[in-house]
Coordinates of C-alpha atoms and ligand atoms in Angstrom, one line a residue:
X1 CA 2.7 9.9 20.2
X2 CA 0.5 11.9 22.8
X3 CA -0.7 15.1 22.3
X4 CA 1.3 16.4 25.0
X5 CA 5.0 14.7 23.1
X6 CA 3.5 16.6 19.6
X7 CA 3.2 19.6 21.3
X8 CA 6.9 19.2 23.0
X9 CA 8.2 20.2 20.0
X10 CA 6.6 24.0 19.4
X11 CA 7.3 24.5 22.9
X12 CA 11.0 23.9 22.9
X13 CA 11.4 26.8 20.4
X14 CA 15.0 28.1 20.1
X15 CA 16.3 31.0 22.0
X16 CA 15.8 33.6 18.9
X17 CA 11.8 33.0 18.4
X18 CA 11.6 34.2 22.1
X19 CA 11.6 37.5 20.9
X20 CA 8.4 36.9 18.6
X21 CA 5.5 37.0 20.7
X22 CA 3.8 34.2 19.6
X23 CA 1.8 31.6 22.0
X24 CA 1.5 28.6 19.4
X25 CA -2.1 26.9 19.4
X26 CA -2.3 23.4 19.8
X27 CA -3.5 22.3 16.5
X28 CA -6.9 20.7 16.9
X29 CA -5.7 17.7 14.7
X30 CA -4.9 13.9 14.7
X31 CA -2.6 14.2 17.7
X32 CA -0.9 11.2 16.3
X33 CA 0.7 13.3 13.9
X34 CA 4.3 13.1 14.3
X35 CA 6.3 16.4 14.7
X36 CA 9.3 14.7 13.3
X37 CA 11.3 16.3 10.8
X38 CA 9.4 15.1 8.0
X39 CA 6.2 16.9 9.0
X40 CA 8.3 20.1 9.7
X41 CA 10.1 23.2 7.6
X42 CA 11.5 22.4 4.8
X43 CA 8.2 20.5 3.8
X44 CA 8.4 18.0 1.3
X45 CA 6.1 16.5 -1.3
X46 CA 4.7 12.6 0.5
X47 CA 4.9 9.8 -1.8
X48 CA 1.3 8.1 -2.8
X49 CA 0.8 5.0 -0.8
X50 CA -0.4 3.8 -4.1
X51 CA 0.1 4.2 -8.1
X52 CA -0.9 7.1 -10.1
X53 CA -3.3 4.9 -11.8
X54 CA -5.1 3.1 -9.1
X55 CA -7.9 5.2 -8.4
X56 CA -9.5 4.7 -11.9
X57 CA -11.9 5.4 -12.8
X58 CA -12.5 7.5 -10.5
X59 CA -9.4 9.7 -10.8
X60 CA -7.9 8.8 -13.9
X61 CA -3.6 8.5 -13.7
X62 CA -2.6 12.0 -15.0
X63 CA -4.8 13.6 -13.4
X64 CA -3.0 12.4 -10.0
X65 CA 0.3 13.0 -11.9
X66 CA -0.7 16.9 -12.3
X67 CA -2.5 17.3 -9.3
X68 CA 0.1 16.0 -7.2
X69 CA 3.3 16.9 -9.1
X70 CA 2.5 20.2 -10.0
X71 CA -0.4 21.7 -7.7
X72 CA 1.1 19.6 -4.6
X73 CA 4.6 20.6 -5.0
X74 CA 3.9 24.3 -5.8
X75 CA 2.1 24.7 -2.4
X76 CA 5.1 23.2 -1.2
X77 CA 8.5 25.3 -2.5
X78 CA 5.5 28.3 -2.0
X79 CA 5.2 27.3 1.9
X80 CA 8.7 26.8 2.0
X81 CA 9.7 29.9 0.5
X82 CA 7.2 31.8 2.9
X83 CA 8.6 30.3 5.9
X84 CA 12.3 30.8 5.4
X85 CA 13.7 32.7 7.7
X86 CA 10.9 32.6 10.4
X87 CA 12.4 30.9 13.1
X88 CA 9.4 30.9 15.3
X89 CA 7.4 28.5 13.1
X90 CA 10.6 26.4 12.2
X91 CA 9.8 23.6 14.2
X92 CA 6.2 23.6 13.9
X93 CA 4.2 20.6 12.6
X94 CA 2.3 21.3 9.5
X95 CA -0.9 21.3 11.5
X96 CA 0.9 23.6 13.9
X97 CA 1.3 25.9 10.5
X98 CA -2.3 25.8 9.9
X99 CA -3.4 26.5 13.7
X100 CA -1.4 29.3 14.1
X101 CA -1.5 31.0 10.6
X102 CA -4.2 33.8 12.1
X103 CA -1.5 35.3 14.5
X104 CA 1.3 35.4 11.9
X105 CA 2.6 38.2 10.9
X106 CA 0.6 39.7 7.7
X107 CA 3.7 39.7 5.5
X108 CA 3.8 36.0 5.2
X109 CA -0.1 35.4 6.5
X110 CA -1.4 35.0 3.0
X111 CA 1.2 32.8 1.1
X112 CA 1.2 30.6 4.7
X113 CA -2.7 30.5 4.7
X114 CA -3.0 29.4 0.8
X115 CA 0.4 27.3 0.6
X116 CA 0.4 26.1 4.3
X117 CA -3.3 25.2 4.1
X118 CA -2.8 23.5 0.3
X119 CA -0.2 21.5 1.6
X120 CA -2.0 19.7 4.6
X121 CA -4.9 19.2 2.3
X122 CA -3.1 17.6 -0.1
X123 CA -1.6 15.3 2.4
X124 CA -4.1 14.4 3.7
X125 CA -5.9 13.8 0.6
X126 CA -3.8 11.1 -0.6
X127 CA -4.2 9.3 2.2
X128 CA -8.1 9.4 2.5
X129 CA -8.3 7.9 -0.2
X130 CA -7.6 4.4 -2.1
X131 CA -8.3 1.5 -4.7
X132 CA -11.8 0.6 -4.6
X133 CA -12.7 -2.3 -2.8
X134 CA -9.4 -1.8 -0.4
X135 CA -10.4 1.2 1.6
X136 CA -12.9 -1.0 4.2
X137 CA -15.7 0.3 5.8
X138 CA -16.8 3.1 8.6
X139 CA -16.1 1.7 12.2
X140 CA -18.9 0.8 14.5
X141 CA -18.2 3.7 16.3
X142 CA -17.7 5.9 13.7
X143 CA -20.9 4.6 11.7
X144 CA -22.8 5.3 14.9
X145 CA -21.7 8.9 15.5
X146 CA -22.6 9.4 11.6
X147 CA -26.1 8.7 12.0
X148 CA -26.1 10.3 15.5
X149 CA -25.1 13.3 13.2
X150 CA -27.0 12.7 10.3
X151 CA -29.7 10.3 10.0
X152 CA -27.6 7.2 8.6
X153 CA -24.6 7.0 6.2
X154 CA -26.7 7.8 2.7
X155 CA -27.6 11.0 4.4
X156 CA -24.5 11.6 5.6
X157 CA -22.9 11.8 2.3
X158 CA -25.9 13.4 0.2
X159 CA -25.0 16.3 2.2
X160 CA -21.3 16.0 2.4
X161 CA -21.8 16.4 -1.6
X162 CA -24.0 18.4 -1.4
X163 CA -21.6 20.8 0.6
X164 CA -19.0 20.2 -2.5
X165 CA -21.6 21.2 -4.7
X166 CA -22.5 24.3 -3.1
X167 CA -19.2 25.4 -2.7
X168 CA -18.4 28.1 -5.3
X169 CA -15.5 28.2 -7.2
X170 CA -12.6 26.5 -5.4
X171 CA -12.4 24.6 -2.2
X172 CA -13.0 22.1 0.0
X173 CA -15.9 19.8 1.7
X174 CA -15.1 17.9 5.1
X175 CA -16.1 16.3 7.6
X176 CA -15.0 17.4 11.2
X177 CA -15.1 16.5 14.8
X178 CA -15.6 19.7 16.5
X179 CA -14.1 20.9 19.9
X180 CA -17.3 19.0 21.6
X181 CA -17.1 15.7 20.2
X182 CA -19.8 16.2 17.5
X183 CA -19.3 15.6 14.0
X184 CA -20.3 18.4 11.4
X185 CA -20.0 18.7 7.7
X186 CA -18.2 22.1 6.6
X187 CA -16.8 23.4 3.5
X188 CA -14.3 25.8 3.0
X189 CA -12.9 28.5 0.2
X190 CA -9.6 27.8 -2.0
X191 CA -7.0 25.8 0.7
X192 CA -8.3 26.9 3.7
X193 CA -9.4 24.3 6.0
X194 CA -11.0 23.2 9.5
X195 CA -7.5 23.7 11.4
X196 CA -7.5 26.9 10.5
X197 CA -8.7 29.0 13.8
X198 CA -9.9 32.5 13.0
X199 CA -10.1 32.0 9.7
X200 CA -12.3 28.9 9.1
X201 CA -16.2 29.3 10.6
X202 CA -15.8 25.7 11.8
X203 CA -12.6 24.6 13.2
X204 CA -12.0 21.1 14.5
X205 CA -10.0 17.6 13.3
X206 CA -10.6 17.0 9.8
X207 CA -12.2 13.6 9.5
X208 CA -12.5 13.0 5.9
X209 CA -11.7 16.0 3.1
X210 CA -12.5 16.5 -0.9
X211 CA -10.7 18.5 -3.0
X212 CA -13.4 20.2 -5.2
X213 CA -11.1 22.6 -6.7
X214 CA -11.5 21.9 -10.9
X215 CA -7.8 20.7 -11.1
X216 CA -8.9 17.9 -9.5
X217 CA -11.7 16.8 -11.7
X218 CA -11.6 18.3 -14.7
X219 CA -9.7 16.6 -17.2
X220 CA -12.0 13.3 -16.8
X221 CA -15.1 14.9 -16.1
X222 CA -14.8 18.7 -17.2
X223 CA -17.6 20.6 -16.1
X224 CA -19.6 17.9 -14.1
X225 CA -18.6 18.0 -10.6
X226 CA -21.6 15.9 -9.6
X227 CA -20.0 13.0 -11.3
X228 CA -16.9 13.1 -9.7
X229 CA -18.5 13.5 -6.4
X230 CA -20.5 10.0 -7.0
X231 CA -17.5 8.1 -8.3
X232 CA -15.2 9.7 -5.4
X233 CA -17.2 7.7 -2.6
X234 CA -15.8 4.8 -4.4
X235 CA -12.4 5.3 -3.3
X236 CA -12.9 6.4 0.1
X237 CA -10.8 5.2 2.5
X238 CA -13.0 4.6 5.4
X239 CA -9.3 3.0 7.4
X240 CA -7.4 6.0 7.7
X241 CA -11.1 8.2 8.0
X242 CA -11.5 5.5 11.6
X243 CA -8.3 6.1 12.4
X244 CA -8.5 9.4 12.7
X245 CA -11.7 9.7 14.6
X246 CA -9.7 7.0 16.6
X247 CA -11.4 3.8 16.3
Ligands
LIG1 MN1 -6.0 20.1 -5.3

């Protein structure tokens, strides 16, 4: 699907949402990203493209059940919840949710931003990653723009951890393709993330993300973020990180 045909959709609003004065951004996403009714109001929880247990050791099996069970399906019923009602963001993509979250209106800005954000990281998430040794390998073109970026691939994710390290509390490091082309490593508080313009400092397509909130981690590996950091490169999955800097 074009960017144009995703886009189709937010701008064939019904009648009623007329009367909100909204101009919906183009979400600076994977155009790809179907605005069928799947990605729309009432979100639902994906299914894993893989088993609750096949990530070990790096993610051990009920840690995946909790995080995406639980967390996962409370941002959910929360964005759900938020958005009933609103007909002018009923048939926007998730991404269109997180590009246009700034400009809703405050009393469902917050629960949108948290629930909204937490559910297109979490999607995404799942994806990004998978069983070690089936998750392939950067793209020529993507390896090139990498060191371009960063010196060479090591580099690249000392300080992509690095930015999961340094982020306090709860969040998120990523690696973006910005409105120019470049790539840039970012990092952002609790679920915000890059799509999210006038509230993130870097905005652009989320390349690859990590979850580096504790519910992720800390059953396996309590305290020692580090650890989990290291053992996450291990189920990267460099396919769906090339397809969506679209090699
Ligand atoms: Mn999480």
């Amino acid at each position: 699907m074009t960017a144009m045909a995703a886009l189709a959709g937010a701008a064939a609003l019904p009648a009623a949402a007329c009367a909100s004065p909204i101009s919906p951004q183009s979400a600076p996403s994977d155009p790809r990203t179907p605005n069928t009714k799947e990605n729309r109001m009432p979100f639902t929880l994906p299914e894993l493209p893989y088993t609750e247990s096949a990530l070990e050791p790096s993610i051990d099996a009920r840690t995946m059940n909790i995080h995406r069970t639980k967390h996962h399906q409370a941002y959910v019923d929360n964005l759900n919840k938020a958005l009933e009602g609103q007909a002018a963001y009923a048939n926007m993509s998730i991404e269109q949710v997180c590009a246009n979250v700034a400009s809703m209106p405050e009393s469902i800005r917050l629960a949108v931003r948290n629930n909204g954000g937490g559910h297109f990281n979490h999607a995404m998430f799942w994806v990004l990653m998978a069983p070690k040794g089936t998750g392939g390998a950067p793209s020529p073109a993507l390896a090139k723009a990498i060191d371009a970026a960063f010196g060479s691939m090591d580099e690249f994710k000392a300080k992509f951890s690095d930015a999961g390290m340094k982020r306090f509390g709860s969040g998120w490091a990523w690696l973006i393709r910005k409105a120019d082309g470049s790539l840039a490593i970012t990092s952002t508080p609790n679920q915000d993330n890059p799509l999210m313009t006038g509230i993130a400092d870097a905005t652009g397509t989320p390349l690859l993300g990590c979850d580096v909130w504790e519910h992720a981690y800390y059953l396996n590996y309590q305290n020692r973020r580090a650890d989990y950091l290291k053992s996450w490169w291990d189920i990267v999955n460099w396919n769906e990180v090339n397809r969506r800097f679209g090699s």
